[in-house]
Amino acid sequence: MLETMFGTLYTLLSTPAYMGLMLVAVLIGIWVGLTPGIGGKLSIALAIPFIYGWQAIPGAIFLLTMHAVNGTSGQISSIMFGVPGDGDDAATVLDGYPMAKRGEAGRALGASMTASGVGGIIGAIVFALMIPVLEPVVLAFSPAEFFLLALLGITFIAFLAGGGGMLKGIVVGLFGMMLATVGMDPQTGTARFAGEQIFLWDGISLVTAVLAIFAVPEMIALGVQGGSISAVPMQTAKVSYRQLLGGVLEVPRHWWLVIRTSVIGAVIGMIPGLGGSAAAWFCYGHAVQTSRTPERFGKGAVEGVIAPETASNAKEGGSLLPTLFFGIPGSSGMAILLGAFLILGIQPGPTLISDNLNLVWMLIWALVVGNVMAVAILLVFARWAAILTFVRGEFLIPFVLTMCVFGSFVNEAQWQNLVVLALLSAIGYGLLSADWPRAPFAIGLVLGGIAEESLHKALALWGPGFFLRPLSLVLIGLIALTIGWAIYSGVRRRRAGQLESLST
Amino acid sequence: MKLRLAFGVLAAAALASPVAAQSGADFYKGKTVTYIVATAAGGGYDAYGRLVADHMQKHLPGSTFVVRNMPGAGHIIGANAIYNARPDGLTIGTFNTGLIYNQLVGREGIKFDLTRMSWIGKAAADPRVFVIHSSSPIKSFEDLRQGKQTVNFATSGVGSASYVETKILADALGLPIKIIAGYSGQEDMMAMRRNEITGIIGSRSSFEDFVKNGYARFIAQIGGSEKDVPQLASLVTDPEGKALVALIQSQGEIARLTAGPPGIPADRLQALRAAYRKAMDDRELQARAEKMGRPVEPAVGEEVEKMVKEALNQTPKTVALLAAALEVKPQTAKASGPLLDVQDKGRAIVFNGPDGKQVKSEPSGSRTKITIAGKEAKRGDLKAGMSCEIEYKPGGDNEPTTIACK
């Protein structure tokens, strides 16, 4: 085992052809991640015609690397302009963009890129460690647990509102969950709240909603205020490699959070059916909930950048597990990768580990090396990217808004999404100017749909007693603890506030 | 199948006058053809779509094929877009054959008529199988039918083709099946591995590996040429059940289709069909498809059109069963024959319905379109004894949408 493990690493590093291929794959992956609305799925689908006739190992590491480093570059536009490239990157906007506004774009980029890389590597380690216990763990999660996991994520909303605004947070979260009900009713198969518009049958587009609630309002606000995204002039902010390095060092400083969110991300990725965006949002919520100072989140807390980024790269390693060993893809991106693996002559299934251990280790190392490469390339490039946040708003806003429109349209190629973008942008700007929290909206939208669908399935399968399964009971305990903790810390904070006002 | 392909090729060749085909092919020099795929990138429809587009481009010299993904509403958005595109032969595409079910019952949202589309070809046959968990005591179709306990079957969302097929088979054949809907992609396999569900009715090619890995077994098959699994048609005796099995079988045969909007000029359509045929005969396409594990069993042009029309020609009983499965009321019914009675200046009319029973119907002054001998008319002009074609909405006052009298 050890021999294969290090033998494959040596082969990978010492074969120039492999390293060259990986470099090309990393560059393509970075470029695709940078372009809003184009996800890793499309890049693999487009690459398929080119890989006919390739050998299994180079073909597989090429495609896997290309897909895995997507998340590493996706956060750049999230942090600098508040424009998420994909649903997975959206959580990074919450604290990344406020950091840019404070002139700390360099620090945020350094932290998020390093977090992505480390998350990807931990995801690969989780992949390797989980192989022996994969079957029982993955099979333990059924629709009942999906429902409770989604519910647990939704309870994090209580912390996201920060300070005394729990009620506001719940209102915004409910609004997100309300929008999640638009589309086909999973129970009856009839369109719900869709009017006569069949493009709404698949629900509100997540990318469009997130662009409208986060990115567009920020650009309007920037236009109204004038100036640049960074409130601090460039000379004072000192955009330098030192600031970038400061960001990089935030990752080891928060090592415990990094490990936790990476493992959670990898496990969520492992379970087919939970979806990639859920991992980033869930981990963001987890970071807020476990923080001693949750009120800093949403205003530029570096943990709010680290948590979702580690999760979104770690989930790649996780979702590769069921894809390779069950032949059942862990995500829609992996479904396409699975098809490509078949073309390369790789037959996924339980026998892969005994028949082709070499390939399995090669893929694990490709995840590790690819992530390191992507981080190294992006860190060099990030310093210049960060300077854009000091450009005057009137030069920047048209470009960013074009990116928003492009991102909203290109995902589903439906012009009607632009109308949704405009309508929700108005609501988003209202929330921003009234100083209401916006993160609960995205959590409600992402997790509300999962919760509803899994609840239907769980009820159909086991009836109202579905939550009596052992793992479900553990999750229910966690939900109760979360709610209890929210109430306790809310009361404590209010008392502290009263004491302060008494003493002044 | 080979024979049928050969026949199709011959028929197309005989019908296509070489001159017309040549002028059609000339038209495509320097032109861009949009090939719409009604799903997101990735997955079977996208794979077949890109394969077909690549090779049609190769066999239509000077043309450029661009694949455009238009996902949404269970293929309806893409199919609507193809049907309503300008019929200049520059927009064609692919969508799920299961939309035949939607059209049969007149489901909301559809803005196409499959019988009128310009059919170019189909690339595969996709026989359906009953897949049963390997640890289940159900070893044969008979075991399933005789079973005392209800077993869970997974399907995609309510209203999807897989849901409709499972539901109508369960209802018509009296199988003790409880449907758990909403498993998308390959989640149904995961659910079977978790032992949540016992069975799936799915396409054979998707489950081949799953069965080889020992997770499940096939107990019955609908269509296809494989001999290792008994054909469902041979296990069903009552005519109603047989009709439904035949309908599902015809669905499976027209898999991975390519079609354009109605009214593409004949020479261009001929050129497209010829290019499609050449693409399907292309060794390179066959090799690529085989590598992807995607079988190719093609048919071209009029043959596909005939298959689609046959599939859409169902008895009212079958349509009623489908409608019940989709939980929609058939939107309109058609009747023809003499008006038996006209009352109150045409505010109420009586005629024989499609099942032979008398129907009393109340035409609307504004909504009902009435023509007499091809000319527009008012409901007051209707007289008893006129021979008419009537389309009406069953239920309530049976309001007619159109009345065309001689």
Short mmCIF file of C-alpha atoms in Angstrom, two decimals, chain A residues 20-422:
data_model
loop_
_atom_site.label_atom_id
_atom_site.label_comp_id
_atom_site.label_asym_id
_atom_site.label_seq_id
_atom_site.Cartn_x
_atom_site.Cartn_y
_atom_site.Cartn_z
CA GLY A 20 2.64 19.55 -18.33
CA LEU A 21 -0.88 18.22 -18.75
CA MET A 22 -1.75 19.19 -15.21
CA LEU A 23 -0.43 22.70 -15.76
CA VAL A 24 -2.64 23.08 -18.84
CA ALA A 25 -5.59 21.65 -16.90
CA VAL A 26 -4.97 24.04 -13.99
CA LEU A 27 -4.84 27.04 -16.33
CA ILE A 28 -8.08 26.03 -18.07
CA GLY A 29 -9.73 25.32 -14.72
CA ILE A 30 -8.69 28.73 -13.39
CA TRP A 31 -9.98 30.48 -16.50
CA VAL A 32 -13.34 28.68 -16.36
CA GLY A 33 -13.64 29.52 -12.67
CA LEU A 34 -12.97 33.20 -13.36
CA THR A 35 -15.77 33.46 -15.92
CA PRO A 36 -19.10 33.94 -14.17
CA GLY A 37 -21.89 31.56 -15.10
CA ILE A 38 -19.62 28.93 -16.70
CA GLY A 39 -19.09 26.09 -14.30
CA GLY A 40 -16.68 23.18 -14.22
CA LYS A 41 -19.37 20.91 -15.66
CA LEU A 42 -19.38 22.69 -18.98
CA SER A 43 -15.59 22.58 -19.23
CA ILE A 44 -15.56 18.79 -18.89
CA ALA A 45 -18.44 18.36 -21.34
CA LEU A 46 -16.52 20.45 -23.87
CA ALA A 47 -13.25 18.60 -23.25
CA ILE A 48 -14.75 15.16 -23.88
CA PRO A 49 -14.29 15.17 -27.70
CA PHE A 50 -10.57 15.84 -27.20
CA ILE A 51 -9.80 12.93 -24.94
CA TYR A 52 -10.75 10.10 -27.28
CA GLY A 53 -7.78 7.82 -27.66
CA TRP A 54 -5.97 9.13 -24.58
CA GLN A 55 -4.61 6.68 -22.07
CA ALA A 56 -6.58 6.28 -18.89
CA ILE A 57 -4.20 7.89 -16.39
CA PRO A 58 -3.24 11.12 -18.22
CA GLY A 59 -6.85 11.58 -19.37
CA ALA A 60 -8.25 11.11 -15.88
CA ILE A 61 -5.78 13.39 -14.11
CA PHE A 62 -6.30 16.05 -16.78
CA LEU A 63 -10.07 16.13 -16.37
CA LEU A 64 -10.05 15.79 -12.61
CA THR A 65 -7.54 18.61 -12.13
CA MET A 66 -9.45 20.88 -14.47
CA HIS A 67 -12.63 20.32 -12.49
CA ALA A 68 -11.05 20.44 -9.04
CA VAL A 69 -9.32 23.82 -9.26
CA ASN A 70 -12.41 25.59 -10.49
CA GLY A 71 -13.37 26.73 -7.04
CA THR A 72 -9.94 28.20 -6.41
CA SER A 73 -10.31 30.98 -8.95
CA GLY A 74 -14.09 31.41 -8.64
CA GLN A 75 -13.72 33.46 -5.49
CA ILE A 76 -11.68 36.23 -7.11
CA SER A 77 -14.68 38.05 -8.53
CA SER A 78 -16.70 37.21 -5.39
CA ILE A 79 -14.18 39.03 -3.23
CA MET A 80 -13.29 41.91 -5.49
CA PHE A 81 -16.69 42.82 -6.96
CA GLY A 82 -19.16 40.78 -4.95
CA VAL A 83 -19.94 38.79 -8.13
CA PRO A 84 -19.92 35.06 -7.41
CA GLY A 85 -18.87 32.87 -10.33
CA ASP A 86 -21.12 30.03 -9.23
CA GLY A 87 -23.49 29.05 -6.42
CA ASP A 88 -20.54 27.53 -4.59
CA ASP A 89 -18.62 30.80 -4.47
CA ALA A 90 -21.56 32.88 -3.32
CA ALA A 91 -20.90 32.38 0.39
CA THR A 92 -17.46 33.91 -0.02
CA VAL A 93 -19.07 37.22 -1.04
CA LEU A 94 -20.49 37.75 2.44
CA ASP A 95 -17.18 38.54 4.09
CA GLY A 96 -14.81 38.70 1.14
CA TYR A 97 -16.41 41.76 -0.42
CA PRO A 98 -16.57 43.76 2.84
CA MET A 99 -12.86 43.02 3.25
CA ALA A 100 -12.23 44.45 -0.21
CA LYS A 101 -14.24 47.51 0.79
CA ARG A 102 -11.87 47.99 3.72
CA GLY A 103 -8.94 47.91 1.31
CA GLU A 104 -8.02 44.37 2.33
CA ALA A 105 -8.68 42.64 -0.99
CA GLY A 106 -5.13 41.32 -0.96
CA ARG A 107 -5.53 39.78 2.47
CA ALA A 108 -8.90 38.27 1.55
CA LEU A 109 -7.52 36.80 -1.68
CA GLY A 110 -4.48 35.39 0.08
CA ALA A 111 -6.63 33.78 2.74
CA SER A 112 -9.28 32.41 0.38
CA MET A 113 -6.84 30.98 -2.14
CA THR A 114 -4.76 29.29 0.50
CA ALA A 115 -7.93 28.03 2.14
CA SER A 116 -9.08 26.58 -1.20
CA GLY A 117 -5.78 24.84 -1.72
CA VAL A 118 -5.60 23.46 1.81
CA GLY A 119 -9.27 22.44 1.62
CA GLY A 120 -8.60 20.58 -1.62
CA ILE A 121 -5.64 18.77 -0.07
CA ILE A 122 -7.55 17.84 3.08
CA GLY A 123 -10.38 16.65 0.83
CA ALA A 124 -7.90 14.34 -0.91
CA ILE A 125 -6.70 13.04 2.49
CA VAL A 126 -10.29 12.42 3.58
CA PHE A 127 -10.77 10.58 0.30
CA ALA A 128 -7.83 8.30 1.05
CA LEU A 129 -8.83 7.70 4.68
CA MET A 130 -12.48 7.06 3.88
CA ILE A 131 -11.97 4.33 1.28
CA PRO A 132 -12.22 1.47 3.83
CA VAL A 133 -15.31 2.88 5.57
CA LEU A 134 -16.97 4.49 2.56
CA GLU A 135 -19.83 2.07 2.26
CA PRO A 136 -21.33 2.29 5.77
CA VAL A 137 -20.88 6.07 5.97
CA VAL A 138 -22.42 6.94 2.64
CA LEU A 139 -25.26 4.48 3.06
CA ALA A 140 -26.11 5.92 6.49
CA PHE A 141 -27.44 9.11 4.91
CA SER A 142 -30.96 8.76 3.57
CA PRO A 143 -33.61 11.38 2.73
CA ALA A 144 -34.47 11.59 6.44
CA GLU A 145 -30.93 12.73 7.24
CA PHE A 146 -30.85 15.06 4.22
CA PHE A 147 -33.91 16.77 5.60
CA LEU A 148 -32.45 17.14 9.08
CA LEU A 149 -29.08 18.33 7.74
CA ALA A 150 -30.85 20.99 5.71
CA LEU A 151 -32.84 21.95 8.79
CA LEU A 152 -29.64 22.20 10.83
CA GLY A 153 -28.20 24.50 8.18
CA ILE A 154 -31.32 26.62 8.28
CA THR A 155 -31.04 27.04 12.07
CA PHE A 156 -27.64 28.68 11.52
CA ILE A 157 -29.63 31.63 10.19
CA ALA A 158 -30.19 32.61 13.80
CA PHE A 159 -26.49 33.43 14.11
CA LEU A 160 -26.05 34.99 10.70
CA ALA A 161 -28.19 37.98 11.51
CA GLY A 162 -25.57 39.08 14.03
CA GLY A 163 -26.26 41.43 16.96
CA GLY A 164 -29.86 42.06 17.93
CA GLY A 165 -31.30 41.39 14.47
CA MET A 166 -32.34 37.76 14.86
CA LEU A 167 -35.88 38.60 13.81
CA LYS A 168 -34.64 40.38 10.69
CA GLY A 169 -32.48 37.35 9.89
CA ILE A 170 -35.45 35.01 10.22
CA VAL A 171 -37.62 37.23 8.00
CA VAL A 172 -34.97 37.31 5.26
CA GLY A 173 -34.36 33.56 5.65
CA LEU A 174 -38.07 32.87 5.27
CA PHE A 175 -38.11 35.02 2.16
CA GLY A 176 -35.37 32.82 0.70
CA MET A 177 -37.29 29.67 1.63
CA MET A 178 -40.40 31.15 0.09
CA LEU A 179 -38.60 31.65 -3.21
CA ALA A 180 -37.38 28.05 -2.96
CA THR A 181 -41.00 26.92 -3.29
CA VAL A 182 -41.30 28.39 -6.78
CA GLY A 183 -41.22 25.64 -9.39
CA MET A 184 -42.50 22.09 -9.78
CA ASP A 185 -44.19 20.78 -6.66
CA PRO A 186 -42.28 17.56 -5.93
CA GLN A 187 -45.43 15.97 -4.54
CA THR A 188 -47.97 16.69 -7.27
CA GLY A 189 -45.82 17.46 -10.30
CA THR A 190 -47.73 20.66 -11.00
CA ALA A 191 -46.14 24.06 -11.41
CA ARG A 192 -46.28 26.20 -8.29
CA PHE A 193 -46.11 30.03 -8.18
CA ALA A 194 -44.81 29.97 -11.73
CA GLY A 195 -47.63 31.87 -13.38
CA GLU A 196 -47.62 31.05 -17.05
CA GLN A 197 -43.82 31.13 -17.16
CA ILE A 198 -42.40 27.70 -17.84
CA PHE A 199 -38.84 28.87 -17.22
CA LEU A 200 -39.84 29.05 -13.55
CA TRP A 201 -40.72 25.35 -13.47
CA ASP A 202 -37.17 24.57 -12.39
CA GLY A 203 -37.31 27.17 -9.65
CA ILE A 204 -35.54 30.50 -9.27
CA SER A 205 -32.02 30.27 -10.67
CA LEU A 206 -29.60 30.28 -7.74
CA VAL A 207 -26.90 32.18 -9.63
CA THR A 208 -29.37 34.87 -10.67
CA ALA A 209 -30.78 35.23 -7.17
CA VAL A 210 -27.36 35.49 -5.57
CA LEU A 211 -26.14 38.05 -8.13
CA ALA A 212 -29.29 40.08 -7.57
CA ILE A 213 -29.21 40.02 -3.79
CA PHE A 214 -25.45 40.54 -3.31
CA ALA A 215 -23.65 41.90 -6.37
CA VAL A 216 -26.05 44.32 -8.04
CA PRO A 217 -27.02 46.18 -4.83
CA GLU A 218 -23.34 46.69 -3.98
CA MET A 219 -22.74 48.22 -7.40
CA ILE A 220 -25.75 50.52 -7.02
CA ALA A 221 -24.48 51.55 -3.60
CA LEU A 222 -21.03 52.18 -5.03
CA GLY A 223 -22.51 54.31 -7.78
CA VAL A 224 -24.53 56.34 -5.27
CA GLN A 225 -21.58 56.89 -2.94
CA GLY A 226 -18.95 57.41 -5.62
CA GLY A 227 -15.30 56.53 -5.06
CA SER A 228 -13.86 53.06 -5.46
CA ILE A 229 -14.78 49.67 -3.97
CA SER A 230 -12.03 50.07 -1.41
CA ALA A 231 -12.95 52.86 0.95
CA VAL A 232 -9.28 53.26 1.80
CA PRO A 233 -6.94 54.81 -0.79
CA MET A 234 -4.31 52.58 -2.30
CA GLN A 235 -1.34 54.21 -0.58
CA THR A 236 -2.77 53.62 2.89
CA ALA A 237 -3.97 50.11 2.12
CA LYS A 238 -0.50 49.03 0.98
CA VAL A 239 -1.50 46.42 -1.58
CA SER A 240 1.63 44.38 -1.50
CA TYR A 241 2.80 40.85 -1.30
CA ARG A 242 3.04 41.48 2.42
CA GLN A 243 -0.72 41.98 2.68
CA LEU A 244 -1.24 38.89 0.54
CA LEU A 245 1.11 36.93 2.78
CA GLY A 246 -0.80 38.20 5.80
CA GLY A 247 -3.88 36.60 4.27
CA VAL A 248 -2.06 33.35 3.60
CA LEU A 249 -1.00 33.20 7.24
CA GLU A 250 -4.63 33.54 8.38
CA VAL A 251 -5.15 29.95 7.27
CA PRO A 252 -2.67 28.29 9.69
CA ARG A 253 -3.87 30.70 12.38
CA HIS A 254 -7.39 29.24 12.02
CA TRP A 255 -6.16 25.68 11.52
CA TRP A 256 -8.87 24.06 13.62
CA LEU A 257 -11.66 25.75 11.66
CA VAL A 258 -9.91 24.81 8.40
CA ILE A 259 -9.81 21.14 9.34
CA ARG A 260 -13.41 21.07 10.50
CA THR A 261 -14.88 22.82 7.43
CA SER A 262 -12.72 20.74 5.06
CA VAL A 263 -13.93 17.50 6.59
CA ILE A 264 -17.56 18.67 6.62
CA GLY A 265 -17.20 19.76 2.98
CA ALA A 266 -15.68 16.43 1.96
CA VAL A 267 -18.41 14.46 3.75
CA ILE A 268 -21.21 16.53 2.19
CA GLY A 269 -19.54 15.97 -1.18
CA MET A 270 -19.49 12.24 -0.53
CA ILE A 271 -23.25 11.98 -0.19
CA PRO A 272 -24.96 12.00 -3.58
CA GLY A 273 -28.00 14.21 -3.55
CA LEU A 274 -27.03 17.03 -1.20
CA GLY A 275 -25.51 19.30 -3.83
CA GLY A 276 -22.29 21.29 -3.92
CA SER A 277 -23.64 24.69 -2.97
CA ALA A 278 -24.95 23.26 0.28
CA ALA A 279 -21.38 22.49 1.43
CA ALA A 280 -20.14 26.09 1.23
CA TRP A 281 -23.21 27.60 2.89
CA PHE A 282 -23.36 24.96 5.57
CA CYS A 283 -19.72 25.56 6.48
CA TYR A 284 -20.16 29.32 6.48
CA GLY A 285 -23.01 28.86 8.94
CA HIS A 286 -20.86 26.53 10.99
CA ALA A 287 -18.06 29.11 11.19
CA VAL A 288 -20.44 31.81 12.39
CA GLN A 289 -22.13 29.55 14.88
CA THR A 290 -18.87 28.40 16.48
CA SER A 291 -17.27 31.84 16.54
CA ARG A 292 -16.90 33.68 19.84
CA THR A 293 -17.65 36.91 18.02
CA PRO A 294 -20.39 36.10 15.50
CA GLU A 295 -21.22 39.80 15.12
CA ARG A 296 -18.06 40.35 13.04
CA PHE A 297 -19.39 38.12 10.25
CA GLY A 298 -20.80 39.81 7.18
CA LYS A 299 -18.61 42.81 7.91
CA GLY A 300 -15.32 41.33 6.75
CA ALA A 301 -14.34 38.47 9.05
CA VAL A 302 -11.57 36.43 7.52
CA GLU A 303 -13.09 33.18 8.85
CA GLY A 304 -16.13 33.90 6.66
CA VAL A 305 -13.84 33.65 3.65
CA ILE A 306 -11.88 30.64 4.81
CA ALA A 307 -14.80 28.38 5.76
CA PRO A 308 -16.73 28.30 2.45
CA GLU A 309 -13.57 28.12 0.36
CA THR A 310 -12.12 25.13 2.19
CA ALA A 311 -15.49 23.41 1.92
CA SER A 312 -16.00 23.97 -1.78
CA ASN A 313 -12.61 22.53 -2.73
CA ALA A 314 -12.70 19.72 -0.17
CA LYS A 315 -16.02 18.48 -1.53
CA GLU A 316 -14.29 17.54 -4.81
CA GLY A 317 -12.31 14.81 -3.08
CA GLY A 318 -15.46 13.69 -1.29
CA SER A 319 -17.66 13.53 -4.34
CA LEU A 320 -15.06 11.51 -6.23
CA LEU A 321 -15.52 8.64 -3.76
CA PRO A 322 -18.99 7.36 -4.67
CA THR A 323 -18.27 8.20 -8.31
CA LEU A 324 -15.27 5.87 -8.45
CA PHE A 325 -16.30 3.10 -6.10
CA PHE A 326 -20.07 2.86 -6.58
CA GLY A 327 -20.24 4.23 -10.11
CA ILE A 328 -22.77 6.68 -8.68
CA PRO A 329 -21.71 10.32 -9.13
CA GLY A 330 -21.54 12.51 -6.01
CA SER A 331 -22.49 15.68 -7.91
CA SER A 332 -23.66 16.74 -11.35
CA GLY A 333 -20.09 17.67 -12.27
CA MET A 334 -18.96 14.21 -11.25
CA ALA A 335 -21.73 12.69 -13.38
CA ILE A 336 -20.08 14.18 -16.44
CA LEU A 337 -16.65 13.13 -15.21
CA LEU A 338 -18.00 9.60 -14.82
CA GLY A 339 -19.06 9.57 -18.47
CA ALA A 340 -15.61 10.77 -19.46
CA PHE A 341 -13.94 8.06 -17.34
CA LEU A 342 -15.91 5.42 -19.23
CA ILE A 343 -14.53 6.79 -22.50
CA LEU A 344 -11.04 6.46 -21.06
CA GLY A 345 -11.70 2.82 -20.30
CA ILE A 346 -11.91 3.28 -16.54
CA GLN A 347 -14.68 1.11 -15.17
CA PRO A 348 -15.87 2.60 -11.88
CA GLY A 349 -17.24 0.16 -9.33
CA PRO A 350 -16.34 -1.66 -6.14
CA THR A 351 -13.59 -3.62 -7.86
CA LEU A 352 -11.64 -0.52 -8.87
CA ILE A 353 -9.67 -0.44 -5.62
CA SER A 354 -8.35 -3.97 -6.10
CA ASP A 355 -7.95 -3.82 -9.88
CA ASN A 356 -6.51 -0.38 -10.33
CA LEU A 357 -5.06 0.92 -7.09
CA ASN A 358 -2.43 2.77 -9.08
CA LEU A 359 -5.02 4.91 -10.76
CA VAL A 360 -6.81 5.64 -7.49
CA TRP A 361 -3.62 6.97 -5.89
CA MET A 362 -2.75 8.88 -9.01
CA LEU A 363 -6.09 10.69 -8.78
CA ILE A 364 -5.59 11.46 -5.10
CA TRP A 365 -2.16 12.94 -5.80
CA ALA A 366 -3.52 14.82 -8.81
CA LEU A 367 -5.98 16.53 -6.46
CA VAL A 368 -3.16 17.48 -4.09
CA VAL A 369 -0.65 18.64 -6.72
CA GLY A 370 -3.29 20.39 -8.83
CA ASN A 371 -4.48 22.40 -5.84
CA VAL A 372 -0.92 23.42 -4.94
CA MET A 373 -0.26 24.52 -8.52
CA ALA A 374 -3.47 26.54 -8.72
CA VAL A 375 -2.76 28.35 -5.46
CA ALA A 376 0.82 29.15 -6.49
CA ILE A 377 -0.26 30.57 -9.86
CA LEU A 378 -3.12 32.57 -8.42
CA LEU A 379 -1.11 34.04 -5.56
CA VAL A 380 1.37 35.51 -8.02
CA PHE A 381 -1.46 36.96 -10.05
CA ALA A 382 -3.61 38.12 -7.11
CA ARG A 383 -1.58 41.23 -6.29
CA TRP A 384 -2.46 42.80 -9.64
CA ALA A 385 -6.04 41.63 -9.40
CA ALA A 386 -6.45 43.31 -6.02
CA ILE A 387 -5.50 46.68 -7.49
CA LEU A 388 -8.81 46.68 -9.41
CA THR A 389 -10.65 47.38 -6.17
CA PHE A 390 -9.00 50.83 -6.10
CA VAL A 391 -10.27 51.78 -9.56
CA ARG A 392 -12.89 54.55 -9.47
CA GLY A 393 -16.45 53.21 -9.38
CA GLU A 394 -17.66 54.84 -12.59
CA PHE A 395 -15.06 52.90 -14.58
CA LEU A 396 -15.76 49.62 -12.82
CA ILE A 397 -19.56 49.50 -12.40
CA PRO A 398 -20.46 49.00 -16.09
CA PHE A 399 -18.09 46.05 -16.35
CA VAL A 400 -19.29 44.42 -13.17
CA LEU A 401 -22.95 44.86 -14.09
CA THR A 402 -22.22 43.34 -17.51
CA MET A 403 -20.64 40.39 -15.71
CA CYS A 404 -23.80 40.05 -13.60
CA VAL A 405 -26.10 40.10 -16.64
CA PHE A 406 -23.84 37.65 -18.46
CA GLY A 407 -23.64 35.32 -15.47
CA SER A 408 -27.40 35.37 -14.98
CA PHE A 409 -28.15 34.70 -18.63
CA VAL A 410 -25.51 32.20 -19.61
CA ASN A 411 -26.37 29.63 -16.95
CA GLU A 412 -29.74 28.67 -18.38
CA ALA A 413 -29.85 30.78 -21.54
CA GLN A 414 -33.26 32.18 -20.58
CA TRP A 415 -33.73 35.93 -21.08
CA GLN A 416 -36.53 35.89 -18.51
CA ASN A 417 -33.87 35.41 -15.86
CA LEU A 418 -32.81 39.00 -16.52
CA VAL A 419 -36.25 40.16 -15.40
CA VAL A 420 -35.85 38.10 -12.23
CA LEU A 421 -32.40 39.64 -11.81
CA ALA A 422 -33.85 43.17 -12.01
#
